One Martini backbone bead per residue (centre of mass of N, CA, C, O) as a GRO file, in nm:
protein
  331
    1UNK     BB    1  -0.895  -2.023   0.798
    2UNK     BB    2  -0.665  -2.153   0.626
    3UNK     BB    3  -0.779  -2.074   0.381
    4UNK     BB    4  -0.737  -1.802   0.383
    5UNK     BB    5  -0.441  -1.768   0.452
    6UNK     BB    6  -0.384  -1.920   0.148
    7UNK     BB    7  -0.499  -1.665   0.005
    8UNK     BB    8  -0.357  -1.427   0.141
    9UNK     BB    9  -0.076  -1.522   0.050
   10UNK     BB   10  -0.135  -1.571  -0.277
   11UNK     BB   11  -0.248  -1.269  -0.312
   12UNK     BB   12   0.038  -1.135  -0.231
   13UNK     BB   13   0.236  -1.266  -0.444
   14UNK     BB   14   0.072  -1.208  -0.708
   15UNK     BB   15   0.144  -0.887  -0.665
   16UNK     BB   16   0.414  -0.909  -0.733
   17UNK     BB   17   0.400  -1.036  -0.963
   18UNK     BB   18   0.247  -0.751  -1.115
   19UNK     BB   19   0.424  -0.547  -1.082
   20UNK     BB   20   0.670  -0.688  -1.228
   21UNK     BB   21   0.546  -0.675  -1.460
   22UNK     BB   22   0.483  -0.426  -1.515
   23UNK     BB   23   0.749  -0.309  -1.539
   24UNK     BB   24   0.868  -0.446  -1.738
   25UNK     BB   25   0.653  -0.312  -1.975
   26UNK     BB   26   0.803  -0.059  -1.948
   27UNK     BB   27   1.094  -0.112  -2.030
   28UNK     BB   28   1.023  -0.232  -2.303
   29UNK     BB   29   0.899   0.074  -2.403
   30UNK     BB   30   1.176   0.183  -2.348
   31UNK     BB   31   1.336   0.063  -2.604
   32UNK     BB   32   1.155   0.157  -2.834
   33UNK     BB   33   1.144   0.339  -3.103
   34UNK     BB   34   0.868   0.318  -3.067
   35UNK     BB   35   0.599   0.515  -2.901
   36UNK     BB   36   0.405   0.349  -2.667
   37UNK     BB   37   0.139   0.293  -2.492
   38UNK     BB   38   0.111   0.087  -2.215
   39UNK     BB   39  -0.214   0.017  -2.327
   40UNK     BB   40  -0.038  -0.133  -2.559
   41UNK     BB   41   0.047  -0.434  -2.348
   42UNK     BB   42   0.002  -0.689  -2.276
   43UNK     BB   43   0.207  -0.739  -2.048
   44UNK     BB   44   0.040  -0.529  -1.846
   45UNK     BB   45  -0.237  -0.672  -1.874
   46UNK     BB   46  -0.148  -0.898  -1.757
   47UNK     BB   47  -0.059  -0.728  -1.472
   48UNK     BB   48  -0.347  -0.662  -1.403
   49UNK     BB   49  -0.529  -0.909  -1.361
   50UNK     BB   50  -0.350  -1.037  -1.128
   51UNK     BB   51  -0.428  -0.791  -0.983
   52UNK     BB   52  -0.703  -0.857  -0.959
   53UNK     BB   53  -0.731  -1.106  -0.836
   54UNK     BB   54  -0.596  -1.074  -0.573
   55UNK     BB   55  -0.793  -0.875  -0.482
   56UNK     BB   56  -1.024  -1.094  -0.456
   57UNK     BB   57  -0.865  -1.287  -0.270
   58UNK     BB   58  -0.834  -1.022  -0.048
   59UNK     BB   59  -1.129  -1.049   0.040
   60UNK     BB   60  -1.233  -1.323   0.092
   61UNK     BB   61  -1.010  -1.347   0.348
   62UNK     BB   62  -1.180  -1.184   0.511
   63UNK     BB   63  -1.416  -1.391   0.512
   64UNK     BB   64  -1.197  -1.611   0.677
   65UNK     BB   65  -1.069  -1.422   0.835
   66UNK     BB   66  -0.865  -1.225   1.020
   67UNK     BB   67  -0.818  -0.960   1.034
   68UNK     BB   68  -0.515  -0.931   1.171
   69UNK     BB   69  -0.399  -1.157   0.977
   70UNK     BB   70  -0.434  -1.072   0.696
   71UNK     BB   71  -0.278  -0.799   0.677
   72UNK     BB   72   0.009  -0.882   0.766
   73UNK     BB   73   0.042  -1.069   0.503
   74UNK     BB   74   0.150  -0.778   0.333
   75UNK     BB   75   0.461  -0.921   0.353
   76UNK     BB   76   0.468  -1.116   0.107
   77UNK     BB   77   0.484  -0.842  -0.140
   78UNK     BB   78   0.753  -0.732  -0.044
   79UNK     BB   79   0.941  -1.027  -0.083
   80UNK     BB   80   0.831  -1.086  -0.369
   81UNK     BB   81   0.959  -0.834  -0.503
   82UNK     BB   82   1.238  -0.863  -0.434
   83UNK     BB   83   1.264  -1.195  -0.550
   84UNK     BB   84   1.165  -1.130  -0.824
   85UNK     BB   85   1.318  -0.913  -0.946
   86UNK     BB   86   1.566  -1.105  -1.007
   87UNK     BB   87   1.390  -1.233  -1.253
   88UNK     BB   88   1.307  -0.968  -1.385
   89UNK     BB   89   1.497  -0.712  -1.339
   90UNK     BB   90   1.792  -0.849  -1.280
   91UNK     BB   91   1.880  -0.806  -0.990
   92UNK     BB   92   1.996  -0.798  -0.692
   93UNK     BB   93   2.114  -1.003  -0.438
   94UNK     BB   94   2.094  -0.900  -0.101
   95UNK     BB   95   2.139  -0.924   0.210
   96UNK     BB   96   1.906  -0.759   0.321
   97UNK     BB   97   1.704  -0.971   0.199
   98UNK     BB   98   1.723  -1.186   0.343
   99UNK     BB   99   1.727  -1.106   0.620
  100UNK     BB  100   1.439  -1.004   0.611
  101UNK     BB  101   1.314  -1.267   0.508
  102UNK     BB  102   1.403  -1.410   0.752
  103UNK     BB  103   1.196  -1.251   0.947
  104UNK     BB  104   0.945  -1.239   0.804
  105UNK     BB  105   0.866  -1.560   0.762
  106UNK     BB  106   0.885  -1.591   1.092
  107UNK     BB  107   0.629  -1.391   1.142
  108UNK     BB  108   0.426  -1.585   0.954
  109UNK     BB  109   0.451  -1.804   1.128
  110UNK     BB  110   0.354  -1.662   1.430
  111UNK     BB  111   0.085  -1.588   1.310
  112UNK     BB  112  -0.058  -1.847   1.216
  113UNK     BB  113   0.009  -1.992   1.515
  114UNK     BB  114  -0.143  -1.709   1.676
  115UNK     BB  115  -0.401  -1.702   1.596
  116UNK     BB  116  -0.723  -1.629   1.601
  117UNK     BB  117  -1.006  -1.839   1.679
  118UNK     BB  118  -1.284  -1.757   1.527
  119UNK     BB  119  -1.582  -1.683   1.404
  120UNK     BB  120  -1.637  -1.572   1.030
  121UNK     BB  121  -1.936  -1.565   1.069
  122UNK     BB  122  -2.107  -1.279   0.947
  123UNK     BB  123  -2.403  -1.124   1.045
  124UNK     BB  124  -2.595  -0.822   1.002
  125UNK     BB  125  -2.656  -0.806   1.319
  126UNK     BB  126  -2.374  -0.844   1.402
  127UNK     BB  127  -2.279  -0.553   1.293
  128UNK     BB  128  -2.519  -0.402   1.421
  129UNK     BB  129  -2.388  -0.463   1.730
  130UNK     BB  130  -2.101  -0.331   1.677
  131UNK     BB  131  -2.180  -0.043   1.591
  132UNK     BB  132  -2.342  -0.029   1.904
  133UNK     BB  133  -2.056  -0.046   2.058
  134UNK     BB  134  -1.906   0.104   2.270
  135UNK     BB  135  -1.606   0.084   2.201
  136UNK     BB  136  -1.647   0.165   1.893
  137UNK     BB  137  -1.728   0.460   1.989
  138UNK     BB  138  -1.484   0.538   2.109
  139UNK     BB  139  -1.300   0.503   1.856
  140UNK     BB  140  -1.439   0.638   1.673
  141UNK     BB  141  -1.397   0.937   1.767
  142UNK     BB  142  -1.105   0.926   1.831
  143UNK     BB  143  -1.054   0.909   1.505
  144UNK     BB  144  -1.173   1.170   1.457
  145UNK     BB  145  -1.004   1.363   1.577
  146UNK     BB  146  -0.734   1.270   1.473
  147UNK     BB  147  -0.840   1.343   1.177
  148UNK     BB  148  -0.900   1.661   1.227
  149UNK     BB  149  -0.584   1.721   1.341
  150UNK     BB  150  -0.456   1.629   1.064
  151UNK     BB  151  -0.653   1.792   0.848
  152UNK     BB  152  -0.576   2.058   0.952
  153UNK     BB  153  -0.239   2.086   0.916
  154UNK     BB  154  -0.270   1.997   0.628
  155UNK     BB  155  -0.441   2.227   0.540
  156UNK     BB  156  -0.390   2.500   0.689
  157UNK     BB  157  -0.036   2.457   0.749
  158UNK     BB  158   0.075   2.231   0.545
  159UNK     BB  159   0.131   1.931   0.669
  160UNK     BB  160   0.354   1.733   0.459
  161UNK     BB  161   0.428   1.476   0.603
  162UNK     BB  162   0.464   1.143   0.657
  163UNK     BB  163   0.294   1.122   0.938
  164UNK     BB  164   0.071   1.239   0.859
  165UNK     BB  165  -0.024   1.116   0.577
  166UNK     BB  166  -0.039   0.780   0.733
  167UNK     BB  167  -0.213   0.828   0.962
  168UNK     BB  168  -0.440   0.880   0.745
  169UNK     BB  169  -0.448   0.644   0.617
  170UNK     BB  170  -0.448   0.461   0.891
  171UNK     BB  171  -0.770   0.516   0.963
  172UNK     BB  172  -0.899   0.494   0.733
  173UNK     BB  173  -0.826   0.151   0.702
  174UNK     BB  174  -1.005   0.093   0.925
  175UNK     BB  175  -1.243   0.117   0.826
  176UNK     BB  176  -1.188  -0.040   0.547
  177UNK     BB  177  -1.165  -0.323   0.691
  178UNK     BB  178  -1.414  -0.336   0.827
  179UNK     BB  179  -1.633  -0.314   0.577
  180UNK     BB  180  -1.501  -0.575   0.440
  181UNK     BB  181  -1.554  -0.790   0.644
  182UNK     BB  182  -1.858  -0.735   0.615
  183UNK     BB  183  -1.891  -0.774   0.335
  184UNK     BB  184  -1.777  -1.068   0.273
  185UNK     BB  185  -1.924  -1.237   0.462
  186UNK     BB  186  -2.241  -1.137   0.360
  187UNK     BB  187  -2.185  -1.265   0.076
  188UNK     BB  188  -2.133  -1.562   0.158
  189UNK     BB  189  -2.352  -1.602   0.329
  190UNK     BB  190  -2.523  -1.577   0.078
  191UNK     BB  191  -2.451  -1.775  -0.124
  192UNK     BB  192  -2.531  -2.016   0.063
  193UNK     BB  193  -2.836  -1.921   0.162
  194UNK     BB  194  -2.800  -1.680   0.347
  195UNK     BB  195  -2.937  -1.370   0.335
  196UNK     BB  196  -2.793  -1.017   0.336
  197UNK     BB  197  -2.872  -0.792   0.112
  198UNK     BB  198  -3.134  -0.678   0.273
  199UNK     BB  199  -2.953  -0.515   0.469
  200UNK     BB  200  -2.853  -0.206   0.516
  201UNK     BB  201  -2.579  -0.226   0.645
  202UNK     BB  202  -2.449  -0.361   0.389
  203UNK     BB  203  -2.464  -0.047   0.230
  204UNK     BB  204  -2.287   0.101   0.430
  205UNK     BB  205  -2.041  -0.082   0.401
  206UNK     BB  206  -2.010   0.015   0.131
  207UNK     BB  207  -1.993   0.309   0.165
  208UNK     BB  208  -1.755   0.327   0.366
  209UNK     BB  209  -1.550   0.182   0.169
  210UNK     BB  210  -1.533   0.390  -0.074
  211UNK     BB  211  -1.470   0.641   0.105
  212UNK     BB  212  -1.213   0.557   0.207
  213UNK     BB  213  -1.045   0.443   0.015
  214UNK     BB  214  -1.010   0.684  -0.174
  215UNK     BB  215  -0.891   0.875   0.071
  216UNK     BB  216  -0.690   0.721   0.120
  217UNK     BB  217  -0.540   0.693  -0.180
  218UNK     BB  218  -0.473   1.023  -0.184
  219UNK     BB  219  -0.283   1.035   0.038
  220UNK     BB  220  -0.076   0.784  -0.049
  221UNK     BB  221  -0.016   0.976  -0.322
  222UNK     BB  222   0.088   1.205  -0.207
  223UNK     BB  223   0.332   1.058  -0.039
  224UNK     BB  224   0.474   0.925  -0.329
  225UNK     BB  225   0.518   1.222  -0.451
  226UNK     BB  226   0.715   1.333  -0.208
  227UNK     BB  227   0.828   1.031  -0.172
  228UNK     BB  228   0.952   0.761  -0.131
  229UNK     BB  229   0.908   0.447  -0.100
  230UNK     BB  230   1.156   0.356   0.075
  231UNK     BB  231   0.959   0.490   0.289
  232UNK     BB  232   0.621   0.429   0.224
  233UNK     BB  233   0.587   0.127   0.284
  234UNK     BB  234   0.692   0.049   0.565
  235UNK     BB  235   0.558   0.285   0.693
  236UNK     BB  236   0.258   0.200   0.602
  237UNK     BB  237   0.267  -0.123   0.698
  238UNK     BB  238   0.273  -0.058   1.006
  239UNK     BB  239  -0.003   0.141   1.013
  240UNK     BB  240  -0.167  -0.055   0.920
  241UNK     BB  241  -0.125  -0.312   1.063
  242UNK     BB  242  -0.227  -0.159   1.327
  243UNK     BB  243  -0.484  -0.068   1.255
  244UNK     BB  244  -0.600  -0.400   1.201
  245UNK     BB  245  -0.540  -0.522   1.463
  246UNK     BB  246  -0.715  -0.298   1.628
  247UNK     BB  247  -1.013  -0.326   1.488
  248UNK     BB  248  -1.050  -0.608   1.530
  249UNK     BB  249  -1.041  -0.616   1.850
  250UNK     BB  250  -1.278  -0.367   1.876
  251UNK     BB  251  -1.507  -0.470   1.674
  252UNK     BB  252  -1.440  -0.820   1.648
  253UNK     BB  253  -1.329  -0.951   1.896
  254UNK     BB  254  -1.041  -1.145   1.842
  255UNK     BB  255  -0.915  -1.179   2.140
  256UNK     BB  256  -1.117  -1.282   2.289
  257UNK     BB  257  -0.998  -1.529   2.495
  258UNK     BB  258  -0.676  -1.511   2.472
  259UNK     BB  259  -0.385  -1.636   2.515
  260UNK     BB  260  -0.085  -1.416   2.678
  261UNK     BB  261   0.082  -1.595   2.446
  262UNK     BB  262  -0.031  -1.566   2.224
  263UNK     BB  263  -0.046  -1.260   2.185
  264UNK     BB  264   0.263  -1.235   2.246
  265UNK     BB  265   0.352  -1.376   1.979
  266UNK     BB  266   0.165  -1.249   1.760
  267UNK     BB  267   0.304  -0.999   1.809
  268UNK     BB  268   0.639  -1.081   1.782
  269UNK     BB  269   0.570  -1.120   1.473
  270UNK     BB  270   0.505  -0.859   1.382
  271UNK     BB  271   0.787  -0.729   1.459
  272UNK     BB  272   0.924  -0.882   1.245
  273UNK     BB  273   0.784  -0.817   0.994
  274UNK     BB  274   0.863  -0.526   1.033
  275UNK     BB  275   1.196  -0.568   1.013
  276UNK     BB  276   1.206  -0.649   0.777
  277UNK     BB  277   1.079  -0.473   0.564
  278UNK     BB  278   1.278  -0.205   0.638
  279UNK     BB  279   1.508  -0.360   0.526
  280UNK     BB  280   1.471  -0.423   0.247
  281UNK     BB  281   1.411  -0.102   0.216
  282UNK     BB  282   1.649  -0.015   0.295
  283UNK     BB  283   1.886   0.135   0.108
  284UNK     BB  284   1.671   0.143  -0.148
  285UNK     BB  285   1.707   0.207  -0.461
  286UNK     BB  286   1.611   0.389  -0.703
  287UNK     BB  287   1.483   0.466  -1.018
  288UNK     BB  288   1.609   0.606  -1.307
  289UNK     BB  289   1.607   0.770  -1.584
  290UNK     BB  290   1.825   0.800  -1.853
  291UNK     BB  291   1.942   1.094  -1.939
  292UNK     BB  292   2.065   1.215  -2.213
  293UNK     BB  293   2.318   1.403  -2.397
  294UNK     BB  294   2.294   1.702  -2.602
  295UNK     BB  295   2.402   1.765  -2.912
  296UNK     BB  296   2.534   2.087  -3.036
  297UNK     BB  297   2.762   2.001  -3.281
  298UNK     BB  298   2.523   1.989  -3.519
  299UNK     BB  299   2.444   2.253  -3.529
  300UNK     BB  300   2.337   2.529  -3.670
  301UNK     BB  301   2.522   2.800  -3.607
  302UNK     BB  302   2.697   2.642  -3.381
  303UNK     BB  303   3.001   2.631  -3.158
  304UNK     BB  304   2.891   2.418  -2.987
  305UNK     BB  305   3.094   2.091  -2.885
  306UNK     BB  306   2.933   1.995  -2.632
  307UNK     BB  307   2.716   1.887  -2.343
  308UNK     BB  308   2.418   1.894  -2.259
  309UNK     BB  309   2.263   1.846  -1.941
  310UNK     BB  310   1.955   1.828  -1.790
  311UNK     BB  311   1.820   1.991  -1.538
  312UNK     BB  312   1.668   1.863  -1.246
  313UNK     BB  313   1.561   2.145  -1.159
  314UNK     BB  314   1.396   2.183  -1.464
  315UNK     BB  315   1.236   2.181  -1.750
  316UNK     BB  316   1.475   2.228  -1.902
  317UNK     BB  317   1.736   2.259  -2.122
  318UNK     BB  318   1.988   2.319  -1.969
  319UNK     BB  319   2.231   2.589  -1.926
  320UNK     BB  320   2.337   2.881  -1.911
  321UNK     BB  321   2.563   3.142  -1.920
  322UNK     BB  322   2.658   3.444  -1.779
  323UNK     BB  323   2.643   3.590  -2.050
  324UNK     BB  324   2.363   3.509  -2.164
  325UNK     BB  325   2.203   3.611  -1.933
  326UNK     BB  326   2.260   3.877  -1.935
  327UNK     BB  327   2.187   3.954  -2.219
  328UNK     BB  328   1.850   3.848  -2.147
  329UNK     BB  329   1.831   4.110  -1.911
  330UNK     BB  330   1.879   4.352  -2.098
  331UNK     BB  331   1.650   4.270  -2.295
   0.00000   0.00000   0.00000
């Protein structure tokens, strides 16, 4: 358990080391007088591969520690993009950052130290067991229902606010973590010599991992599009990481008999966890590019000596003056 949660930690880490590199390799290639697309950045490349391994490395994590445990452990990325960007894109160290971070750290100390202690080996049968225990099926249920109440609303009503499409991102992550720790347990297993690819199971696990993923997915991007990274972060990772709690307790039974001090430490490290990360990201300025003002008084045939700014709230450059738009009405 211990290595896991050392992969857990060390695959969060890197985690936001890849994204602070592709960030880099964007910003440098906005510096270039010739424009190349990103996918022609070596530096980039770097920043996807480190990102492939840390994932690779959370998957495995899964596979060795608790889903409660591990989910948790993804603001160890949110901590090191804050404190590693200071030394990749040149940022300020706010208090805030400070402040975070070590509310963060202390709460991943709690973590680690209340965490359950359970086996973490998991064979085909025992999921099978599991997918047909009474507690698990009344949460099925109950999150389908609720799964169905926030997809009217988005689809029929339209209501795309921050805490519906976050809601459904986190019912699917219930999902796509337990699928998760099913699937990578039974591969370690099978590694060793106990052979678990053989069970129907495995490939169910597989295909509700691939299903849930995806529709996280396009939620999350729907409302990265919609709002800010500095909104949809804490906010994502405080119902992730409670998804994750919920799931692993009811699924896979990881604090049944777990003294009453453990649990409420482990909670309270949670809570600390969840204050960092929203402190960090709190009052966190977005980066927009600058766009520079046209020149127009060198243009043939004009007299405008001005500097016309692009309006950002249409897509053309500049606007009319009340006399030119008259005229444009007119013909």
């Amino acid at each position: 358990q211990l290595f896991g949660v050392l992969l857990a930690v060390a695959s969060n880490f890197l985690i936001s080391v890849s994204l602070n590199i592709q960030k880099c390799a964007h910003l440098q290639l906005l510096c270039q007088a010739e424009a190349k697309p990103y996918y022609r950045s070596k530096l980039w490349w770097c920043g996807i591969a480190l990102l492939g391994l840390a994932e690779v490395g959370t998957f495995t994590a899964y596979a060795l520690a608790p889903v409660a445990l591990v989910a948790p452990l993804g603001c160890v990325s949110v901590i090191g993009s804050a404190f590693i960007s200071v030394f990749f894109l040149k940022k300020t160290m706010r208090t805030a950052d400070i402040l975070g971070g070590t509310l963060t750290i202390t709460g991943i100390y709690l973590l680690v130290t209340f965490a359950p202690n359970v086996p973490q080996e998991l064979t085909a049968r025992q999921v099978q067991n599991y997918l047909v225990s009474w507690p698990f099926l009344v949460y099925s249920i109950l999150e389908i229902l609720i799964f169905c109440i926030l997809l009217y609303f988005y689809k029929r009503k339209a209501v795309k606010h921050i805490m519906v499409l976050l809601m459904m991102v986190a019912l699917l992550a219930s999902l796509t973590l337990i699928a998760v720790k099913a699937v990578s347990s039974m591969i370690a297993l099978s590694v060793k010599g106990k052979m678990q690819l053989t069970y129907s199971v495995f490939y169910i696990m597989c295909v509700l991992m691939a299903t849930s993923c995806v529709f996280q997915i396009k939620f999350l991007n729907q409302a990265m599009h919609l709002y800010e990274a500095t909104a949809v972060v804490p906010i994502n990772f405080v119902f992730f990481t409670t998804s994750a709690i919920i799931s692993g307790v009811i699924f896979y039974q990881e604090f049944q008999g777990a003294a009453l001090l453990s649990v409420f430490m482990f909670l309270f490290g949670c809570l600390l966890s969840f204050l960092g990360v929203i402190i960090i990201a709190r009052n966190k300025k977005e980066e927009h590019l600058q766009i520079p003002f046209i020149d127009c008084g060198h243009i043939p045939g004009q007299k405008l000596a001005g500097k016309i700014q692009p309006d950002s709230h249409c897509s053309c450059y500049g606007t009319l003056n009340k006399e030119d738009d008259l005229v444009k009405r007119q013909s």
